[in-house]
mmCIF file of N, CA and C in Angstrom:
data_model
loop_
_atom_site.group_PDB
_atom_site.id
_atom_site.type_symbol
_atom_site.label_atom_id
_atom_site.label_comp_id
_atom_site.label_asym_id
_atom_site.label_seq_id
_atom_site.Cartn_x
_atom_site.Cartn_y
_atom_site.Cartn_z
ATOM 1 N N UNK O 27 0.850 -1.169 0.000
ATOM 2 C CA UNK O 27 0.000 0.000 0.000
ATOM 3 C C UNK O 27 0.897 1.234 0.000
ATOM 4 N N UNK O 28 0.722 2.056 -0.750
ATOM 5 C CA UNK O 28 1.716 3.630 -1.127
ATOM 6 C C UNK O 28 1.176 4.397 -0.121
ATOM 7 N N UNK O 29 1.476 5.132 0.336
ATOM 8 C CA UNK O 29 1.131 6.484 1.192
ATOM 9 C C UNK O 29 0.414 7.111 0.426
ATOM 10 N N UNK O 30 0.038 7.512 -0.355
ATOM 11 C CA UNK O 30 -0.972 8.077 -1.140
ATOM 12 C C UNK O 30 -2.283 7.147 -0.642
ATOM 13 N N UNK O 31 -2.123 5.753 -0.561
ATOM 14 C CA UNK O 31 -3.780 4.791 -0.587
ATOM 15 C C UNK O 31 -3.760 5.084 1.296
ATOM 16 N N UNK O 32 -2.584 4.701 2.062
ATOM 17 C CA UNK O 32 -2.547 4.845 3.529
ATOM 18 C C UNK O 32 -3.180 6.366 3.920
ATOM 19 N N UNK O 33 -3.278 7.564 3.274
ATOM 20 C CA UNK O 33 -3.414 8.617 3.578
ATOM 21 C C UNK O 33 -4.993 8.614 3.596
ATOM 22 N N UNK O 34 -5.676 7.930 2.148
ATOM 23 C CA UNK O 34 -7.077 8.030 1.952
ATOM 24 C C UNK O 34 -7.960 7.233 3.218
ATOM 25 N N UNK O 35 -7.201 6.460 3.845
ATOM 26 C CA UNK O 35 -7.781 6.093 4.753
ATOM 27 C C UNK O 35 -7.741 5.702 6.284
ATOM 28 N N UNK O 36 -7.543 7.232 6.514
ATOM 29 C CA UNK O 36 -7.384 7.974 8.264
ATOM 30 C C UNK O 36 -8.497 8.717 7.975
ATOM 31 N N UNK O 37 -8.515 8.083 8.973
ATOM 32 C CA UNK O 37 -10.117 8.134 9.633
ATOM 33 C C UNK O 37 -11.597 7.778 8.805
ATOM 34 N N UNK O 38 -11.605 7.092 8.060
ATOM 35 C CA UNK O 38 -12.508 6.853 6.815
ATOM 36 C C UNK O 38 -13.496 6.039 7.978
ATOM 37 N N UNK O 39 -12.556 5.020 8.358
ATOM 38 C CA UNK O 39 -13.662 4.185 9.236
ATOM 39 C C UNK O 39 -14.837 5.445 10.358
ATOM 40 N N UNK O 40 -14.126 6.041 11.028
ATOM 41 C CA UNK O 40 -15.152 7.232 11.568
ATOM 42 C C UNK O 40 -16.487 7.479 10.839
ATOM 43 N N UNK O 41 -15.683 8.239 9.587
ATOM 44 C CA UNK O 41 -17.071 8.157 8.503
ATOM 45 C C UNK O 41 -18.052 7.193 8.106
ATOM 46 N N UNK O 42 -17.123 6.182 8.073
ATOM 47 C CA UNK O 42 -18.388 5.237 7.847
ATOM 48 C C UNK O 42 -18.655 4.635 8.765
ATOM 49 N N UNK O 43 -18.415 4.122 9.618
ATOM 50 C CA UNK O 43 -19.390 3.305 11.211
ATOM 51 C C UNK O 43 -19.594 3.654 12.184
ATOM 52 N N UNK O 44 -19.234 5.123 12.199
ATOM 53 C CA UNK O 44 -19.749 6.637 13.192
ATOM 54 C C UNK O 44 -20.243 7.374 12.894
ATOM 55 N N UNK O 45 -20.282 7.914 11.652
ATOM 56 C CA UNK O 45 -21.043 8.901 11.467
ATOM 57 C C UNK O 45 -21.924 8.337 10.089
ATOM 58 N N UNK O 46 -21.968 7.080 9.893
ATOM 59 C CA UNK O 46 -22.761 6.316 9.102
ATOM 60 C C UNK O 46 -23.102 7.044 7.528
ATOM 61 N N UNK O 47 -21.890 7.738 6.864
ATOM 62 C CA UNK O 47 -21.635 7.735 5.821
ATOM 63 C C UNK O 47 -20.872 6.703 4.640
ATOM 64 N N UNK O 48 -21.491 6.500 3.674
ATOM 65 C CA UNK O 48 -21.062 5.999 2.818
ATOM 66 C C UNK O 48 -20.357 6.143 1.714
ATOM 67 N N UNK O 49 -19.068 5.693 1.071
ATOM 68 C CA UNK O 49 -18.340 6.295 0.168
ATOM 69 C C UNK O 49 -18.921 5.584 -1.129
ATOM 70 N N UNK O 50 -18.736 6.914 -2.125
ATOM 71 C CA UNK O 50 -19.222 6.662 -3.628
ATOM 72 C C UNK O 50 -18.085 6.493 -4.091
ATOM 73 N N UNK O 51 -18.291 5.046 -4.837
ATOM 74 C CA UNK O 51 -17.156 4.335 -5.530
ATOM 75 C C UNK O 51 -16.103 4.472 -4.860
ATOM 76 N N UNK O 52 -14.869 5.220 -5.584
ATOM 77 C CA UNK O 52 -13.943 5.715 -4.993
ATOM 78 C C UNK O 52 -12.885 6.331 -4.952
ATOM 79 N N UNK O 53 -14.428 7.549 -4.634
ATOM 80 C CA UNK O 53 -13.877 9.108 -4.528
ATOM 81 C C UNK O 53 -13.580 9.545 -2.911
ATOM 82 N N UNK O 54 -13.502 10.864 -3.142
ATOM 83 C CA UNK O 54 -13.685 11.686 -1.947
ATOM 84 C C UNK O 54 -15.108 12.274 -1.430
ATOM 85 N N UNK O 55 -16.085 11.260 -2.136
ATOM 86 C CA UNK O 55 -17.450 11.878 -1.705
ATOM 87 C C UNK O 55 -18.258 10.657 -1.023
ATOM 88 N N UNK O 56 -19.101 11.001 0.319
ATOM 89 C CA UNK O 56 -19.651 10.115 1.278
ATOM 90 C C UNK O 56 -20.967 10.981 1.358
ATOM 91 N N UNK O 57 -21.724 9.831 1.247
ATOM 92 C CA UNK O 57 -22.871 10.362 1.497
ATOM 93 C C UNK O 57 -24.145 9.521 2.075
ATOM 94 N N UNK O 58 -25.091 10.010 2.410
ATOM 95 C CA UNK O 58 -25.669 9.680 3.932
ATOM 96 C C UNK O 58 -27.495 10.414 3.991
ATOM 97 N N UNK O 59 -28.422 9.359 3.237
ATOM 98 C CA UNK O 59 -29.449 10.458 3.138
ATOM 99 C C UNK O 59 -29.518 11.329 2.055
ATOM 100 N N UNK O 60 -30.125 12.786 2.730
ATOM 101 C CA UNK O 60 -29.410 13.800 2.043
ATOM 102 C C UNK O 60 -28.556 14.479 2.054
ATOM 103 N N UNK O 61 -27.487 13.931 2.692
ATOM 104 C CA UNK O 61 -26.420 14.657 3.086
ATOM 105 C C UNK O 61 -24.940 14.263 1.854
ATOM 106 N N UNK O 62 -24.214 15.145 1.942
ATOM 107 C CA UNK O 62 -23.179 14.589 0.914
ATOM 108 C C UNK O 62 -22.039 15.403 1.325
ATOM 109 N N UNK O 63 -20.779 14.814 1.573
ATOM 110 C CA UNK O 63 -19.917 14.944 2.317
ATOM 111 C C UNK O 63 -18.399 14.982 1.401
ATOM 112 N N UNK O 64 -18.051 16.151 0.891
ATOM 113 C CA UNK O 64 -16.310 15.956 0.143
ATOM 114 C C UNK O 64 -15.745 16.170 1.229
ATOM 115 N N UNK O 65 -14.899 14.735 1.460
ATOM 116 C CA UNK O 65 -13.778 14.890 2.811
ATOM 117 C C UNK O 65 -12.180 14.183 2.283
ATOM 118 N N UNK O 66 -11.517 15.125 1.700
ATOM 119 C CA UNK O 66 -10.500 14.747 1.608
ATOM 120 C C UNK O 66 -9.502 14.306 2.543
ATOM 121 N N UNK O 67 -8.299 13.733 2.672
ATOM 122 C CA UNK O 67 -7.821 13.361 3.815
ATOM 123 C C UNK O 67 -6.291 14.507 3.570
ATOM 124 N N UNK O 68 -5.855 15.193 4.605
ATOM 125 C CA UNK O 68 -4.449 15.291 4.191
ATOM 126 C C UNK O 68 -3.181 15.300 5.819
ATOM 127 N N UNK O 69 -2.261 14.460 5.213
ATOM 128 C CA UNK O 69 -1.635 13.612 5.629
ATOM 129 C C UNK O 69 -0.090 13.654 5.255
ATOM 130 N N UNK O 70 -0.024 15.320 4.925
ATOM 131 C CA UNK O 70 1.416 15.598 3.928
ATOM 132 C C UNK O 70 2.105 16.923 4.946
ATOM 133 N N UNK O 71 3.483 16.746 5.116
ATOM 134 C CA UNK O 71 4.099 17.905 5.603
ATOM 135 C C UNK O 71 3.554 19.335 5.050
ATOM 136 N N UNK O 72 2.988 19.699 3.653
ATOM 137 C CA UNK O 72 2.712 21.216 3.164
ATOM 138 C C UNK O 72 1.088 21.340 3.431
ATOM 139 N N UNK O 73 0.824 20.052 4.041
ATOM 140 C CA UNK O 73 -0.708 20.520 4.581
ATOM 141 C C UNK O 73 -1.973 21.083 3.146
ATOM 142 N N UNK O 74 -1.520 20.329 2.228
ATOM 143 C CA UNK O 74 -2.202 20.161 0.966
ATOM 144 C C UNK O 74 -3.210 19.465 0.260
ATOM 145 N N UNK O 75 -4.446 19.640 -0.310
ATOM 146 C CA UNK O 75 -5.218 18.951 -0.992
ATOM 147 C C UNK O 75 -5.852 19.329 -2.418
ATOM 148 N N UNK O 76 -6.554 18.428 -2.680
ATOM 149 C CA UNK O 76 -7.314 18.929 -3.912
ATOM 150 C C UNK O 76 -8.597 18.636 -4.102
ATOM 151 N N UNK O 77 -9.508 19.341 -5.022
ATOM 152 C CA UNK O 77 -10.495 18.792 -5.326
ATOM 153 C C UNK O 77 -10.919 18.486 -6.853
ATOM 154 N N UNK O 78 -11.569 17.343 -7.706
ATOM 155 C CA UNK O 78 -11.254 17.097 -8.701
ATOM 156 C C UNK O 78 -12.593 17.924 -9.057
ATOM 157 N N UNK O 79 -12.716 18.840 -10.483
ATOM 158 C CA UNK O 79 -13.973 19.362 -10.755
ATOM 159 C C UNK O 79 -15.289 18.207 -10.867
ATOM 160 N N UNK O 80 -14.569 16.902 -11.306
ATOM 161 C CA UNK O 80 -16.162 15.450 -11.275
ATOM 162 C C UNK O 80 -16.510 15.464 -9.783
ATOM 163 N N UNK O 81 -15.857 16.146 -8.903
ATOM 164 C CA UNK O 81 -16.422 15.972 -7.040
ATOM 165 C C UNK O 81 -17.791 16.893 -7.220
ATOM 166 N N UNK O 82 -16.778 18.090 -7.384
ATOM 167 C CA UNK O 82 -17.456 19.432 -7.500
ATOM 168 C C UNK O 82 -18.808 19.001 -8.389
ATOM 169 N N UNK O 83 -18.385 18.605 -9.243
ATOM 170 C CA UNK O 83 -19.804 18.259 -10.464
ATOM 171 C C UNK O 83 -20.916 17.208 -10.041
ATOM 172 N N UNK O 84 -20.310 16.819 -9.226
ATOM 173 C CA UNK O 84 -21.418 15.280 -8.525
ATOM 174 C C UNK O 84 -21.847 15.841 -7.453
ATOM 175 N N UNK O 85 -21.716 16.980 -6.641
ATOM 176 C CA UNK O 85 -22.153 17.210 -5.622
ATOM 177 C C UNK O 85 -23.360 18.321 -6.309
ATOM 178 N N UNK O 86 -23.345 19.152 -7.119
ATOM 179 C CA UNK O 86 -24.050 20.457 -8.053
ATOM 180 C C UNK O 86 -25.003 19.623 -8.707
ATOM 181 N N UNK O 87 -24.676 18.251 -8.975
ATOM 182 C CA UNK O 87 -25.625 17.591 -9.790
ATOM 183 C C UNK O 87 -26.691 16.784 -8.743
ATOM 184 N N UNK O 88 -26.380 17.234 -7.531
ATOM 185 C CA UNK O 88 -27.330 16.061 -6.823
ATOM 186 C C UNK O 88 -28.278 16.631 -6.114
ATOM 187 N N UNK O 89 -29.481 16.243 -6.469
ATOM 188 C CA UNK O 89 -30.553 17.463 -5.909
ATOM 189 C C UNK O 89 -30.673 17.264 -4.398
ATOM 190 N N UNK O 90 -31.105 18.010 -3.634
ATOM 191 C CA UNK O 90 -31.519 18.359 -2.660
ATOM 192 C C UNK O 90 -30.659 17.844 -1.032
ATOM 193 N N UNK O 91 -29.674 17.883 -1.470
ATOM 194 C CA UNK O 91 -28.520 17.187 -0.890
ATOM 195 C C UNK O 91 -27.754 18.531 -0.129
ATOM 196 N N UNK O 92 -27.514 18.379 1.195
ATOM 197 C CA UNK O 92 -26.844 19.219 2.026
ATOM 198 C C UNK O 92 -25.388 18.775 2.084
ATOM 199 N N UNK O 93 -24.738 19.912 1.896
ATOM 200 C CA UNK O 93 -23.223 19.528 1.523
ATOM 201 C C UNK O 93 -22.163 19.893 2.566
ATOM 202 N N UNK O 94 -20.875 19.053 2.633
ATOM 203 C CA UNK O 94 -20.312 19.358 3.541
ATOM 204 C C UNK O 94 -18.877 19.298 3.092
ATOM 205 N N UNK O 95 -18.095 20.097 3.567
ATOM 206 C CA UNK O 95 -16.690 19.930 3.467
ATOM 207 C C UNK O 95 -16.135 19.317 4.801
ATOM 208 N N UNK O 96 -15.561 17.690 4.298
ATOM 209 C CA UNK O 96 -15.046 17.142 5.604
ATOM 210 C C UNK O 96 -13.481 17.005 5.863
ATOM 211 N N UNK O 97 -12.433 17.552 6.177
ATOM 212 C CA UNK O 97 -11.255 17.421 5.586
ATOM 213 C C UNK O 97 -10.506 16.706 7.163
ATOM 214 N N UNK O 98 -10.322 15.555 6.635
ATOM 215 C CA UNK O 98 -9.480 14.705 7.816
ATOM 216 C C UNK O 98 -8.158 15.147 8.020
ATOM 217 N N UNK O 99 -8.227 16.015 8.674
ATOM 218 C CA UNK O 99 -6.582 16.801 8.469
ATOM 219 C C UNK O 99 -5.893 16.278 9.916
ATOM 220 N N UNK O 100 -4.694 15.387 9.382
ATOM 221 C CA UNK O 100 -4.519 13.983 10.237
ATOM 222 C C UNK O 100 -5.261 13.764 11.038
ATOM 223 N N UNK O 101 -5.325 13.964 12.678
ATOM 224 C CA UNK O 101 -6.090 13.412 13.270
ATOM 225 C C UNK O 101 -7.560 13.786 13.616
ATOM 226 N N UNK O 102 -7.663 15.403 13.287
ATOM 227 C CA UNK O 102 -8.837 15.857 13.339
ATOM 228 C C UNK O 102 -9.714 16.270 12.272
ATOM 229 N N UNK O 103 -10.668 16.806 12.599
ATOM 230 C CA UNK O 103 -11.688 17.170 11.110
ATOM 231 C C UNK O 103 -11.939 18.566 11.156
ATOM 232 N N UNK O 104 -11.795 19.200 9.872
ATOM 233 C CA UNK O 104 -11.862 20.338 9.825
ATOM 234 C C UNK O 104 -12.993 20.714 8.903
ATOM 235 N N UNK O 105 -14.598 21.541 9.338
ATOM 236 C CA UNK O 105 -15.579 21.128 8.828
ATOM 237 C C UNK O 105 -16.041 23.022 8.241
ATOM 238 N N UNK O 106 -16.697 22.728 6.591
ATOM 239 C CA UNK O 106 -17.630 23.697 6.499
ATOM 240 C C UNK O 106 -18.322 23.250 5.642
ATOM 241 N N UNK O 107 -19.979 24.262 5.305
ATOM 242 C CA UNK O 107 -20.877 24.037 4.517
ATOM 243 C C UNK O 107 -20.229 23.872 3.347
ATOM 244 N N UNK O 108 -20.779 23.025 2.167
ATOM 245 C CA UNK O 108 -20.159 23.512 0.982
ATOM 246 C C UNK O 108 -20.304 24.891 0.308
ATOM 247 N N UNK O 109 -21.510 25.209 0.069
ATOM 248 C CA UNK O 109 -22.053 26.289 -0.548
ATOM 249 C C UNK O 109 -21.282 27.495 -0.531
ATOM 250 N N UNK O 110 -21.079 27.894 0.597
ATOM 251 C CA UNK O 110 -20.154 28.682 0.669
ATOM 252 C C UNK O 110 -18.375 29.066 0.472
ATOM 253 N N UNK O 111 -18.317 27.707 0.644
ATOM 254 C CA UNK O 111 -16.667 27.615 0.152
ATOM 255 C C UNK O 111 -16.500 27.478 -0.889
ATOM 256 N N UNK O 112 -17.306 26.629 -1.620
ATOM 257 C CA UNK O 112 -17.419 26.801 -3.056
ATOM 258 C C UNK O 112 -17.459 28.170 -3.706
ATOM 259 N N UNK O 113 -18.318 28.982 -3.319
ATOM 260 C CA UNK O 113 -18.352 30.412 -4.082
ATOM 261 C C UNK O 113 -17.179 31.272 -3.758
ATOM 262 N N UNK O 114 -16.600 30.986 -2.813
ATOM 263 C CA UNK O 114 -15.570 32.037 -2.137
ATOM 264 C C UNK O 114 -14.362 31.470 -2.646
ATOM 265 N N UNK O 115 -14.222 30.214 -2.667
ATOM 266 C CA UNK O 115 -12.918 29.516 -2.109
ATOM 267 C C UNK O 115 -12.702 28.369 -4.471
ATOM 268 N N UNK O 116 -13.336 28.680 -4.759
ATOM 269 C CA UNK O 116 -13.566 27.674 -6.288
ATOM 270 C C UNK O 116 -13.926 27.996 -6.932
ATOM 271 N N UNK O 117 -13.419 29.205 -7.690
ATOM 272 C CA UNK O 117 -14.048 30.054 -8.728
ATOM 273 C C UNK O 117 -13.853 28.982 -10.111
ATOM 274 N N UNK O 118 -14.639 29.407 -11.333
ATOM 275 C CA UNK O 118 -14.595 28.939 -12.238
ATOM 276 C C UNK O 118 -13.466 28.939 -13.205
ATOM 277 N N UNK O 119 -12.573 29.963 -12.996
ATOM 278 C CA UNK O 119 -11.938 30.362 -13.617
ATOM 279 C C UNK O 119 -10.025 30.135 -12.719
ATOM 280 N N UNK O 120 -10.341 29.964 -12.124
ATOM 281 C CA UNK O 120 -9.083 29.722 -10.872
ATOM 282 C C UNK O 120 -8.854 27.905 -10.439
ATOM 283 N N UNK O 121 -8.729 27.508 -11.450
ATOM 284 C CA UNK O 121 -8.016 25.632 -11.289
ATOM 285 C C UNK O 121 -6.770 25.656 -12.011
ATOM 286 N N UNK O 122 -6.624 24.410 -11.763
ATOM 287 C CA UNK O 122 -5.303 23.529 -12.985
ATOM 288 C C UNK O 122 -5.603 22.332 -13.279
ATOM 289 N N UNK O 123 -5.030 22.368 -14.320
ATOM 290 C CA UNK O 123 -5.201 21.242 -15.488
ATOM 291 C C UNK O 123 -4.263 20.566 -15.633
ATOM 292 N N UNK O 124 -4.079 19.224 -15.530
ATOM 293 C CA UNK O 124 -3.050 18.170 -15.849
ATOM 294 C C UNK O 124 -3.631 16.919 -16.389
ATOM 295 N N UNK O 125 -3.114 15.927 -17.436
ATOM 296 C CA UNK O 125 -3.477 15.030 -18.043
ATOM 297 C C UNK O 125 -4.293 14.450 -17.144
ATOM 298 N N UNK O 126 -3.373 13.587 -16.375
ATOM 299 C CA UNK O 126 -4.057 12.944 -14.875
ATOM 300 C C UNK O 126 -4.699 12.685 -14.252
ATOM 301 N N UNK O 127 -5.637 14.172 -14.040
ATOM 302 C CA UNK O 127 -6.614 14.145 -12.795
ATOM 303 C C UNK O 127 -7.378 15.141 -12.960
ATOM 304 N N UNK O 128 -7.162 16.100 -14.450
ATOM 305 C CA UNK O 128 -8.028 16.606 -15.270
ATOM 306 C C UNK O 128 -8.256 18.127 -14.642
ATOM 307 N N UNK O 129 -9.531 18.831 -14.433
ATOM 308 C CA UNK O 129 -9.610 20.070 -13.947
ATOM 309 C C UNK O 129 -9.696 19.609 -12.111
ATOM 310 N N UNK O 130 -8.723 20.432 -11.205
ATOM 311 C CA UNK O 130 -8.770 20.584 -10.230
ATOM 312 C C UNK O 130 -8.792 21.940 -9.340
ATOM 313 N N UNK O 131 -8.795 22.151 -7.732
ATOM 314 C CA UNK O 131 -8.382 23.526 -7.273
ATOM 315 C C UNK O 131 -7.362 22.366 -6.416
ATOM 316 N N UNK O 132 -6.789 23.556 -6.246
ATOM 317 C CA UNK O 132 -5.642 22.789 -5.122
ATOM 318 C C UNK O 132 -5.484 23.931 -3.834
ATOM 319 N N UNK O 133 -5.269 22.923 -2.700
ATOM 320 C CA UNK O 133 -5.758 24.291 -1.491
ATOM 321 C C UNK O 133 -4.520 23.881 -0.225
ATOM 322 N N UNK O 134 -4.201 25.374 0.167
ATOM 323 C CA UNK O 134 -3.092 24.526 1.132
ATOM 324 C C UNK O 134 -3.827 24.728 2.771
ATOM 325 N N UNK O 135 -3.468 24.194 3.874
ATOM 326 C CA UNK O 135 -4.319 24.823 5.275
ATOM 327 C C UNK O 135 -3.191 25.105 5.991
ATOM 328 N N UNK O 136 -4.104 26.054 6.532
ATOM 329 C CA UNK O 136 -2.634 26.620 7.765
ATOM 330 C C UNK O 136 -3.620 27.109 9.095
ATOM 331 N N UNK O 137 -2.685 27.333 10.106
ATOM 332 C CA UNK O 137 -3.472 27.533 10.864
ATOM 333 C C UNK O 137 -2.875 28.789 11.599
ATOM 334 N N UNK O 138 -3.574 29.824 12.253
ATOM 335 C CA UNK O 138 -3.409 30.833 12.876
ATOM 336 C C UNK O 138 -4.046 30.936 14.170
ATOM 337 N N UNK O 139 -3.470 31.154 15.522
ATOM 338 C CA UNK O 139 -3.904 30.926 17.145
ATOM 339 C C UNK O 139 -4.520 29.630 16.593
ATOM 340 N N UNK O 140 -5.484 29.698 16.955
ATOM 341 C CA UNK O 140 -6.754 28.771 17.388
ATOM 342 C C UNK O 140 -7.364 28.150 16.579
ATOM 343 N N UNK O 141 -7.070 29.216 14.978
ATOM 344 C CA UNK O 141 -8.320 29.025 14.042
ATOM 345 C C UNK O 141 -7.113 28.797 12.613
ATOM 346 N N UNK O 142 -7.915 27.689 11.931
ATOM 347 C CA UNK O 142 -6.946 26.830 10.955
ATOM 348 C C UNK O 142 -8.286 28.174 9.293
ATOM 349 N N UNK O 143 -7.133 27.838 8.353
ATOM 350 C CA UNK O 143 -7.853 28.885 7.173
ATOM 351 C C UNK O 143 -7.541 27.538 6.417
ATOM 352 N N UNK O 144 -7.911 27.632 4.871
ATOM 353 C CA UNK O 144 -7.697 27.088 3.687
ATOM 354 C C UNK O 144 -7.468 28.466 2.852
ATOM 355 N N UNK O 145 -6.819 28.297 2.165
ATOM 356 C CA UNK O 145 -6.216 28.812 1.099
ATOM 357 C C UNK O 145 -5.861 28.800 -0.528
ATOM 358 N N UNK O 146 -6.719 28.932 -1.270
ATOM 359 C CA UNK O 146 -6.702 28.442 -2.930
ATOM 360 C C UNK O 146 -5.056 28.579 -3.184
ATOM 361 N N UNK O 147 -4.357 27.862 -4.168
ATOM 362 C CA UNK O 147 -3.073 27.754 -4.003
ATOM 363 C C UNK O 147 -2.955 28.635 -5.796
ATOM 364 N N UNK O 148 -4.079 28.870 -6.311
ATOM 365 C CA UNK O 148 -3.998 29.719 -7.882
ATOM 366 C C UNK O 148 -4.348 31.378 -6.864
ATOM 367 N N UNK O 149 -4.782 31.766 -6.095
ATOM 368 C CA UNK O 149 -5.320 32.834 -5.325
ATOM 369 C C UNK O 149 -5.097 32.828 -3.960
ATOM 370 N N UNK O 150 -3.769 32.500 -3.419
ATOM 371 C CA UNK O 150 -3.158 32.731 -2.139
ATOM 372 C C UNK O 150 -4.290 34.517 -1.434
ATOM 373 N N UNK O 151 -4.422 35.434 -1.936
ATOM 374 C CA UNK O 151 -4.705 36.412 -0.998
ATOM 375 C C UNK O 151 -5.980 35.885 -0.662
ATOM 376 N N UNK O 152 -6.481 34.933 -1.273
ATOM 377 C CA UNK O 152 -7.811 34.737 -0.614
ATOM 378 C C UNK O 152 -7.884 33.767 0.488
ATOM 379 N N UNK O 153 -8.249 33.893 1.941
ATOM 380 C CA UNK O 153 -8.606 32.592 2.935
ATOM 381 C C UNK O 153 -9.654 32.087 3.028
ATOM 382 N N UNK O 154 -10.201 31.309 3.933
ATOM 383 C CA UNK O 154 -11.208 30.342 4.052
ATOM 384 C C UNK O 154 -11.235 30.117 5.269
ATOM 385 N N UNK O 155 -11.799 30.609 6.677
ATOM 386 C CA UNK O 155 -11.719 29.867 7.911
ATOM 387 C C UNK O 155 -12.724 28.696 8.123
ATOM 388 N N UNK O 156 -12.013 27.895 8.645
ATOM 389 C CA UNK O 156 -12.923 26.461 9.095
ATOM 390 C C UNK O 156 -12.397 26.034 10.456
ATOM 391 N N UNK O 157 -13.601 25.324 10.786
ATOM 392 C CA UNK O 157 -13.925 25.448 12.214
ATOM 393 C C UNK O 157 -13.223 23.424 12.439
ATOM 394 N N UNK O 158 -12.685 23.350 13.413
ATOM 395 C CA UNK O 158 -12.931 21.987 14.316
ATOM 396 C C UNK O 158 -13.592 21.599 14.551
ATOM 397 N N UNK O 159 -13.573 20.253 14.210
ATOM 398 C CA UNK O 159 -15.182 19.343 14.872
ATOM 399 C C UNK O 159 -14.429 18.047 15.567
ATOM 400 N N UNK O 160 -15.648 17.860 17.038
ATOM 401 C CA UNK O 160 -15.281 16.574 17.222
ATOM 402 C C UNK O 160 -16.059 15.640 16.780
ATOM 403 N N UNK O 161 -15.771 14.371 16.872
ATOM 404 C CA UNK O 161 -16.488 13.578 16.133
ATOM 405 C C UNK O 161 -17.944 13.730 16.820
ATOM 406 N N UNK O 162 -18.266 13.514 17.768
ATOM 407 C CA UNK O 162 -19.237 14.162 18.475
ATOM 408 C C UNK O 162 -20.665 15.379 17.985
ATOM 409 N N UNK O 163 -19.556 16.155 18.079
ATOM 410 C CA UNK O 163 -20.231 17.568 17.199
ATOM 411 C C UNK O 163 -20.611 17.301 15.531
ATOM 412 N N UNK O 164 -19.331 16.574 15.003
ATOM 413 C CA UNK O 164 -19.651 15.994 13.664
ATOM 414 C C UNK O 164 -20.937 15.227 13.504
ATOM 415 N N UNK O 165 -21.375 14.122 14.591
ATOM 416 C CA UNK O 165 -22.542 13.613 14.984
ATOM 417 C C UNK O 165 -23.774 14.116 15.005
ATOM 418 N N UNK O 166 -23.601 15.410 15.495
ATOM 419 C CA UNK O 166 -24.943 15.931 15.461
ATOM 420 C C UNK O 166 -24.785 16.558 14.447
ATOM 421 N N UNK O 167 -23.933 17.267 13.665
ATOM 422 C CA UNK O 167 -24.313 17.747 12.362
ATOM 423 C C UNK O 167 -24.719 17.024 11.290
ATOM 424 N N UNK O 168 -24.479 15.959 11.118
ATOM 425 C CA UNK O 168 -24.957 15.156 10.088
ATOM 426 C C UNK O 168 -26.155 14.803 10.882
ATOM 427 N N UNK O 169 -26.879 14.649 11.710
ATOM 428 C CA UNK O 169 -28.066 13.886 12.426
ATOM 429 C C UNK O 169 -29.001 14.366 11.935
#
């Protein structure tokens, strides 16, 4: 198993037999009801992720579905609505393109005192604050 497959799955089990989400195929999207969950994992010294535009496109395409950004950032979860990070944080016009893995955003996290940001890595002046969750709190938000 590569560190790339070991990374996708910290804390996955949480998601699925705690907070009783289910993963589609196999992506970065879990979903639960109407709920639908992009939770990338990251698990890298530059504190880096991505999102592939088919995430983005499967979540826009799914009606009536409450969205969540779940980011397993090693041991904890770092949680926001989608809706909003999407408009702020994933403009249409602000990705990259590689054979590979096709249209993406790529985002780095950092954290300041208390409170961790995301950061578009094509639009550094722009941040993103997101909040901590315990699994707990994660519990009742999906409930």
């Amino acid at each position: 198993m590569t560190v790339n497959q070991n990374s996708r799955l910290v804390n996955k089990d949480i998601l699925e037999n705690i907070l009783g989400l289910r993963q589609h195929s196999r992506s970065l999207i879990f979903l639960k009801a109407n709920t639908l969950a992009i939770s990338p994992s990251v698990q890298n010294q530059y504190n880096w992720f991505d999102i592939r535009k088919p995430n983005l496109d499967f979540y826009l395409n799914t009606p009536s579905s409450k969205g969540f950004l779940i980011i397993r950032f090693f041991d904890t979860f770092l949680v926001s609505e989608l809706e909003p990070f999407i408009k702020r944080m994933m403009p249409h016009d602000k990705f990259v393109f590689n054979k590979s893995i096709g249209p993406h955003w790529k985002f780095r996290i950092r954290k300041s005192g208390t409170t961790h940001f995301i950061y578009n890595q094509q639009n550094s002046g722009v941040s993103y604050p997101i909040k901590e969750y315990s699994v707990q709190e994660l519990k009742k938000l999906l409930n």
